Each structure stands twice: as structure tokens, then as C-alpha cells.
XYZ file of N, CA, C and O in Angstrom:
456
model
N 16.386 10.046 -37.196
C 15.923 9.365 -36.123
C 14.899 10.031 -35.285
O 14.807 11.177 -34.855
N 13.419 9.432 -34.829
C 12.397 10.155 -34.079
C 12.518 9.811 -32.940
O 12.784 8.663 -32.476
N 12.681 10.831 -32.042
C 12.827 10.764 -30.525
C 11.525 11.231 -29.964
O 10.915 12.338 -30.194
N 11.391 10.407 -28.818
C 10.303 10.612 -28.128
C 10.513 10.980 -26.670
O 11.290 9.934 -26.204
N 9.935 11.526 -25.915
C 9.772 11.652 -24.521
C 8.801 10.677 -23.925
O 7.641 11.325 -23.951
N 9.020 9.552 -23.266
C 7.814 8.845 -22.846
C 8.251 8.151 -21.434
O 9.083 8.275 -21.043
N 7.074 7.380 -21.030
C 7.364 6.745 -19.832
C 7.734 5.304 -19.987
O 7.146 4.415 -21.103
N 8.698 4.795 -19.096
C 9.164 3.537 -18.915
C 8.496 2.857 -17.811
O 9.219 3.241 -16.782
N 8.102 1.901 -17.962
C 7.615 1.234 -16.577
C 8.510 0.141 -15.878
O 9.045 -0.665 -16.446
N 8.652 0.409 -14.687
C 9.441 -0.381 -13.873
C 8.404 -0.911 -12.538
O 7.312 -0.291 -12.372
N 9.209 -1.771 -11.842
C 8.340 -2.083 -10.642
C 8.062 -3.561 -10.753
O 7.883 -3.965 -11.878
N 7.201 -3.953 -9.823
C 6.708 -5.335 -9.882
C 5.091 -5.453 -10.019
O 4.719 -4.263 -10.506
N 4.732 -6.411 -10.118
C 3.416 -6.798 -10.458
C 2.306 -5.976 -9.735
O 2.180 -6.230 -8.475
N 1.518 -5.387 -10.304
C 0.245 -4.154 -9.657
C 1.208 -3.495 -9.011
O 0.480 -2.659 -7.809
N 2.566 -3.047 -8.949
C 3.082 -1.855 -8.256
C 3.858 -1.274 -9.398
O 5.054 -1.066 -9.078
N 3.314 -0.564 -10.246
C 3.944 0.446 -11.241
C 4.775 1.584 -10.603
O 4.390 2.058 -9.491
N 6.107 1.695 -11.280
C 7.005 2.823 -10.997
C 7.391 3.286 -12.275
O 7.757 2.481 -13.148
N 7.473 4.519 -12.647
C 7.728 4.938 -13.854
C 8.740 5.935 -13.956
O 8.992 6.859 -13.146
N 9.818 5.842 -15.077
C 10.930 6.531 -15.541
C 10.356 7.256 -16.591
O 9.994 6.976 -17.665
N 10.451 8.469 -16.817
C 10.523 9.356 -18.140
C 11.605 9.385 -18.655
O 12.681 10.058 -18.049
N 11.914 9.131 -19.816
C 12.736 8.714 -20.552
C 12.832 9.498 -22.026
O 11.848 9.544 -22.440
N 13.945 9.545 -22.378
C 14.199 10.327 -23.843
C 14.728 8.886 -24.855
O 15.627 8.332 -24.292
N 13.899 8.485 -25.807
C 14.363 7.457 -26.389
C 14.001 7.335 -28.010
O 12.912 8.244 -28.532
N 14.821 6.494 -28.808
C 14.165 6.353 -29.957
C 12.728 5.774 -30.046
O 12.422 4.855 -29.346
N 12.098 6.437 -31.131
C 10.701 5.862 -31.230
C 10.217 4.534 -31.275
O 9.390 3.695 -31.029
N 11.507 3.812 -32.126
C 11.258 2.361 -32.783
C 12.011 1.305 -31.520
O 12.082 0.414 -31.540
N 12.665 1.991 -30.081
C 12.915 1.081 -29.310
C 11.882 0.585 -28.497
O 11.084 1.412 -28.456
N 11.975 -0.490 -27.768
C 10.632 -0.933 -26.905
C 10.421 0.068 -25.812
O 11.476 0.658 -25.398
N 9.368 -0.017 -25.014
C 8.853 0.553 -24.080
C 9.968 0.777 -22.853
O 10.188 1.792 -22.549
N 10.403 -0.188 -22.474
C 11.219 -0.622 -21.322
C 12.692 -0.892 -21.607
O 13.404 -1.215 -21.055
N 12.933 -0.723 -23.139
C 14.193 -0.981 -23.788
C 15.146 0.251 -23.352
O 14.929 0.941 -22.391
N 16.169 0.260 -24.447
C 17.423 1.235 -24.556
C 16.601 2.598 -24.709
O 15.575 3.026 -25.428
N 17.297 3.502 -23.629
C 16.872 4.871 -24.058
C 18.234 5.737 -24.187
O 19.111 5.357 -23.573
N 18.039 7.180 -24.062
C 19.065 7.954 -24.540
C 19.245 8.836 -23.026
O 20.508 8.855 -22.661
N 18.266 9.040 -22.558
C 18.561 9.831 -21.143
C 17.289 9.731 -20.300
O 16.158 9.728 -20.883
N 17.325 9.744 -19.195
C 16.632 9.844 -18.184
C 16.116 11.201 -17.633
O 17.045 11.838 -17.284
N 14.965 11.636 -17.950
C 14.912 13.202 -17.322
C 13.838 13.272 -16.141
O 13.442 14.592 -15.814
N 13.395 11.959 -15.469
C 12.273 12.177 -14.457
C 12.117 10.985 -14.268
O 12.083 10.041 -14.444
N 11.240 11.055 -12.838
C 10.346 9.898 -12.445
C 8.870 10.175 -12.077
O 8.662 11.193 -11.588
N 8.333 9.239 -12.045
C 6.790 9.343 -11.515
C 6.354 8.168 -10.958
O 6.509 7.029 -10.883
N 5.705 8.234 -9.371
C 5.133 7.293 -8.844
C 3.748 7.271 -8.575
O 3.676 8.404 -7.748
N 2.836 6.848 -9.021
C 1.365 7.041 -8.712
C 0.781 6.460 -7.766
O -0.289 6.600 -7.266
N 1.543 5.453 -6.883
C 1.034 4.756 -5.744
C 1.118 5.623 -4.590
O 0.538 5.327 -3.786
N 2.058 6.740 -4.465
C 2.318 7.551 -3.377
C 1.004 8.592 -3.152
O 0.332 8.731 -4.414
N 0.777 8.812 -2.045
C -0.268 9.978 -1.748
C 0.073 11.002 -1.291
O 0.573 11.174 -0.073
N 0.593 12.574 -1.818
C -0.160 12.553 -3.285
C 1.154 11.816 -4.375
O 2.275 11.430 -3.940
N 0.753 11.933 -5.404
C 1.611 11.139 -6.589
C 3.067 11.960 -6.631
O 2.754 13.133 -6.558
N 3.939 11.179 -6.747
C 5.335 11.704 -6.664
C 5.899 11.815 -8.315
O 5.805 11.066 -8.872
N 5.920 13.238 -8.665
C 6.362 13.690 -9.935
C 7.702 14.329 -9.603
O 7.765 15.563 -9.292
N 8.612 14.008 -10.335
C 10.159 14.647 -10.378
C 10.695 14.607 -11.969
O 11.047 13.382 -12.404
N 10.551 15.923 -12.072
C 10.856 15.881 -13.497
C 12.070 17.010 -13.714
O 11.910 18.010 -12.756
N 13.052 16.968 -14.579
C 13.972 18.061 -14.742
C 13.557 18.565 -16.080
O 13.512 18.206 -17.134
N 12.792 19.707 -15.564
C 12.184 20.344 -16.779
C 12.725 21.140 -17.853
O 12.588 21.366 -18.817
N 14.086 21.454 -17.192
C 15.142 22.092 -18.095
C 15.726 21.323 -19.167
O 15.654 21.522 -20.195
N 15.927 19.863 -18.721
C 16.277 18.832 -20.023
C 15.180 18.495 -20.611
O 15.415 18.640 -21.993
N 14.108 18.356 -20.291
C 12.853 18.313 -20.992
C 12.802 19.291 -22.110
O 12.492 19.076 -23.129
N 12.696 20.664 -21.702
C 12.756 21.918 -22.497
C 13.727 21.493 -23.530
O 13.550 22.088 -25.051
N 15.144 21.412 -23.135
C 16.205 21.189 -23.951
C 16.073 20.179 -25.281
O 16.207 20.193 -26.526
N 15.606 18.879 -24.913
C 15.166 17.846 -25.719
C 13.889 18.122 -26.720
O 14.135 18.043 -27.947
N 13.257 19.197 -26.032
C 12.012 19.674 -27.070
C 12.399 20.464 -28.159
O 12.155 20.606 -28.992
N 13.335 21.438 -27.593
C 14.055 22.240 -28.691
C 14.632 21.584 -29.665
O 14.906 21.799 -30.858
N 15.307 20.192 -29.419
C 15.983 19.429 -30.464
C 15.090 18.550 -31.224
O 15.624 17.944 -32.094
N 13.799 18.846 -30.872
C 12.748 17.872 -31.628
C 11.984 16.703 -31.140
O 11.324 16.244 -31.552
N 12.704 16.460 -29.576
C 12.046 15.343 -29.228
C 10.182 15.506 -28.921
O 9.904 16.739 -28.530
N 9.368 14.651 -29.169
C 8.113 14.862 -29.245
C 7.793 14.017 -27.868
O 7.720 12.783 -27.761
N 6.998 14.874 -26.677
C 6.476 14.076 -25.404
C 5.176 13.332 -25.741
O 4.473 13.893 -26.812
N 4.935 12.407 -25.329
C 3.789 11.574 -25.347
C 2.501 12.101 -24.518
O 3.002 13.264 -23.805
N 1.231 11.966 -24.696
C 0.363 12.546 -23.998
C 0.364 12.498 -22.538
O 0.038 13.277 -21.856
N 0.692 11.461 -22.317
C 1.084 11.132 -20.761
C 1.967 11.855 -20.049
O 1.914 12.520 -19.138
N 3.195 11.901 -20.860
C 4.053 12.961 -20.423
C 3.979 14.389 -20.490
O 4.098 14.969 -19.633
N 3.139 14.960 -21.399
C 2.346 16.176 -21.177
C 1.837 16.514 -20.127
O 1.765 17.615 -19.571
N 1.060 15.537 -19.564
C 0.171 15.832 -18.480
C 0.823 15.730 -17.482
O 0.637 16.697 -16.390
N 2.170 14.796 -17.222
C 3.013 15.130 -16.091
C 3.486 16.535 -15.968
O 4.001 17.138 -15.021
N 4.072 16.718 -17.309
C 4.877 18.222 -17.257
C 3.809 19.321 -16.776
O 4.347 20.286 -15.936
N 2.349 19.245 -17.277
C 1.645 20.344 -16.879
C 1.643 20.330 -15.248
O 1.456 21.182 -14.793
N 1.441 18.912 -14.766
C 1.129 18.960 -13.179
C 2.524 19.409 -12.651
O 2.222 19.927 -11.408
N 3.701 19.011 -12.992
C 4.774 19.428 -12.379
C 4.813 21.023 -12.231
O 5.704 21.497 -11.535
N 4.402 21.707 -13.328
C 4.628 23.162 -13.520
C 3.651 23.797 -12.348
O 3.869 24.634 -11.953
N 2.700 23.192 -12.284
C 1.536 23.490 -11.521
C 1.810 23.664 -10.106
O 1.392 24.437 -9.402
N 2.513 22.445 -9.920
C 3.144 22.335 -8.325
C 1.876 21.270 -7.953
O 0.853 20.989 -8.373
N 2.409 20.909 -6.417
C 1.413 19.919 -5.682
C -0.100 20.867 -5.577
O -0.166 22.104 -5.452
N -1.003 19.952 -5.617
C -2.394 20.243 -5.121
C -2.418 20.752 -3.588
O -2.074 19.917 -2.885
N -3.058 22.088 -3.491
C -3.371 22.103 -2.059
C -4.231 21.493 -1.411
O -4.115 21.041 -0.188
N -5.387 21.049 -1.874
C -6.251 20.164 -1.307
C -6.518 19.025 -1.848
O -6.818 18.613 -2.819
N -6.110 17.899 -1.321
C -6.623 16.395 -1.495
C -7.429 16.084 -0.359
O -7.325 16.119 0.560
N -8.759 15.646 -1.048
C -9.785 15.129 -0.561
C -9.321 13.497 -0.408
O -9.196 12.774 -1.291
N -9.715 12.941 0.998
C -9.615 11.480 1.019
C -11.301 11.158 1.166
O -12.313 11.803 1.997
N -11.256 10.132 0.148
C -12.882 9.599 0.065
C -13.135 8.507 1.200
O -12.148 8.042 1.800
N -14.250 9.121 1.999
C -14.688 8.216 3.021
C -15.910 7.125 2.817
O -16.688 7.371 1.761
N -15.644 5.725 3.370
C -16.739 4.979 3.292
C -17.872 5.344 3.848
O -18.258 6.304 4.610
N -18.960 4.328 3.249
C -20.250 4.500 3.783
C -20.451 4.662 5.607
O -21.150 5.299 5.902
N -19.794 3.696 5.840
C -19.659 3.253 7.249
C -19.055 4.607 8.089
O -19.724 4.992 8.976
N -18.043 4.951 7.302
C -17.555 6.177 7.854
C -18.475 7.562 8.260
O -18.480 8.176 9.117
N -18.900 7.345 6.934
C -20.097 8.596 6.996
C -21.288 8.268 7.733
O -21.507 9.366 8.626
N -21.445 7.129 7.931
C -22.415 7.002 8.805
C -22.116 7.213 10.383
O -23.004 8.005 11.276
N -20.932 6.843 10.721
C -20.299 7.050 12.024
C -20.430 8.764 12.293
O -20.782 9.065 13.510
N -19.989 9.315 11.507
C -19.756 10.779 11.861
C -21.148 11.353 11.769
O -21.525 12.227 12.700
N -22.055 10.892 11.153
C -23.536 11.682 11.050
C -24.294 11.212 12.453
O -24.791 12.040 13.043
N -23.807 9.917 12.769
C -24.377 9.703 14.237
C -23.804 10.304 15.325
O -24.493 10.712 16.389
N -22.436 10.685 15.168
C -21.682 11.347 16.220
C -22.233 12.805 16.501
O -22.302 13.310 17.297
N -22.551 13.451 15.146
C -23.108 14.855 15.046
C -24.448 14.723 15.671
O -24.596 15.572 16.308
N -25.231 13.898 15.182
C -26.411 14.039 16.059
C -26.416 13.508 17.371
O -27.279 14.349 18.285
N -25.573 13.035 18.033
C -25.457 12.729 19.568
C -25.072 13.983 20.147
O -25.400 14.512 21.209
N -23.886 14.581 19.346
C -23.601 15.864 19.921
C -24.373 16.933 20.029
O -24.717 17.644 20.880
N -25.475 17.088 18.748
C -26.443 18.023 18.994
C -27.399 17.635 20.204
O -28.137 18.670 20.647
N -27.792 16.455 20.173
C -28.647 15.898 21.295
C -28.028 16.637 22.621
O -28.849 16.848 23.524
N -26.815 16.244 22.911
C -26.054 16.499 23.921
C -26.383 17.911 24.248
O -26.696 18.693 25.403
N -25.983 18.989 23.048
C -25.864 20.338 23.223
C -27.346 21.010 23.517
O -27.615 21.618 24.387
N -28.374 20.061 23.005
C -29.883 20.574 23.041
C -30.452 20.102 24.832
O -30.975 21.078 25.321
N -29.645 19.169 25.384
C -30.176 18.501 26.551
C -29.314 19.806 27.505
O -29.935 20.073 28.572
N -28.326 20.051 27.126
C -27.711 21.084 28.125
C -28.148 22.498 28.039
O -28.113 22.966 29.044
N -28.524 22.773 27.073
C -29.677 24.019 26.815
C -30.641 24.095 27.465
O -30.937 25.126 28.092
N -31.368 23.074 27.876
C -32.578 23.344 28.406
C -32.483 23.222 29.931
O -33.516 23.702 30.479
N -31.427 22.747 30.509
C -30.816 22.974 31.768
C -30.766 24.032 32.298
O -30.610 25.233 32.205
């Protein structure tokens, strides 16, 4: 029996939520599984990764093969959360900030002249 450690998709339409499961490779993606070893929610900021690394290591020792996606999650879980998460700003927001900085520089220059 070939055993895989893979993602099982749950959640509603366009709101995915994944469980990391150990399953027979011939069973359907969201079908029967042997054991749940973690969860992954890509919609939260930062992404939520809850894995039981000890159980995953035990299953790998027994011969279970993790998929590429699960390998990436394991690597991310071992490294821990990223310290710096940058928020992308819209063009309008960048323009507002530039305008505010320009106004502050002009006010400072006017204050220095007096």
C-alpha cells in the first residue's frame, strides 16, 4: 500500500481550508484518510500552518511520501513565522503618502526660513 502525506481541501467555494492527512495514494483527494497530521489556512494573514512534525516524521520513517505542497509547508513550519511581512500599498495610497511627505517638507522649509 502506497501512503502519501497530502492536502485535503475543505471549506466553501473560493474559501479553501486544508487538512494535512496521511492517506492511501489511491483514495480520493478529500476521501478516506488514515490520520490527520495538521491544518493549513492560506486565507489568514499571515498564513496559518499547524503541523504535528513528530507525527509527520514518524509516518515518513514508515515510508509515507509527502507531496511537494506538504514539503513546502513542513519547511515553512520548521523555519517559523516570517518576521517581516510587507503590506502592498495601492497607487492611490502611495500618491497620498508622497503628497503628505512633500507638504511636510514644505512646512519644515517654511519654518526654517522664519
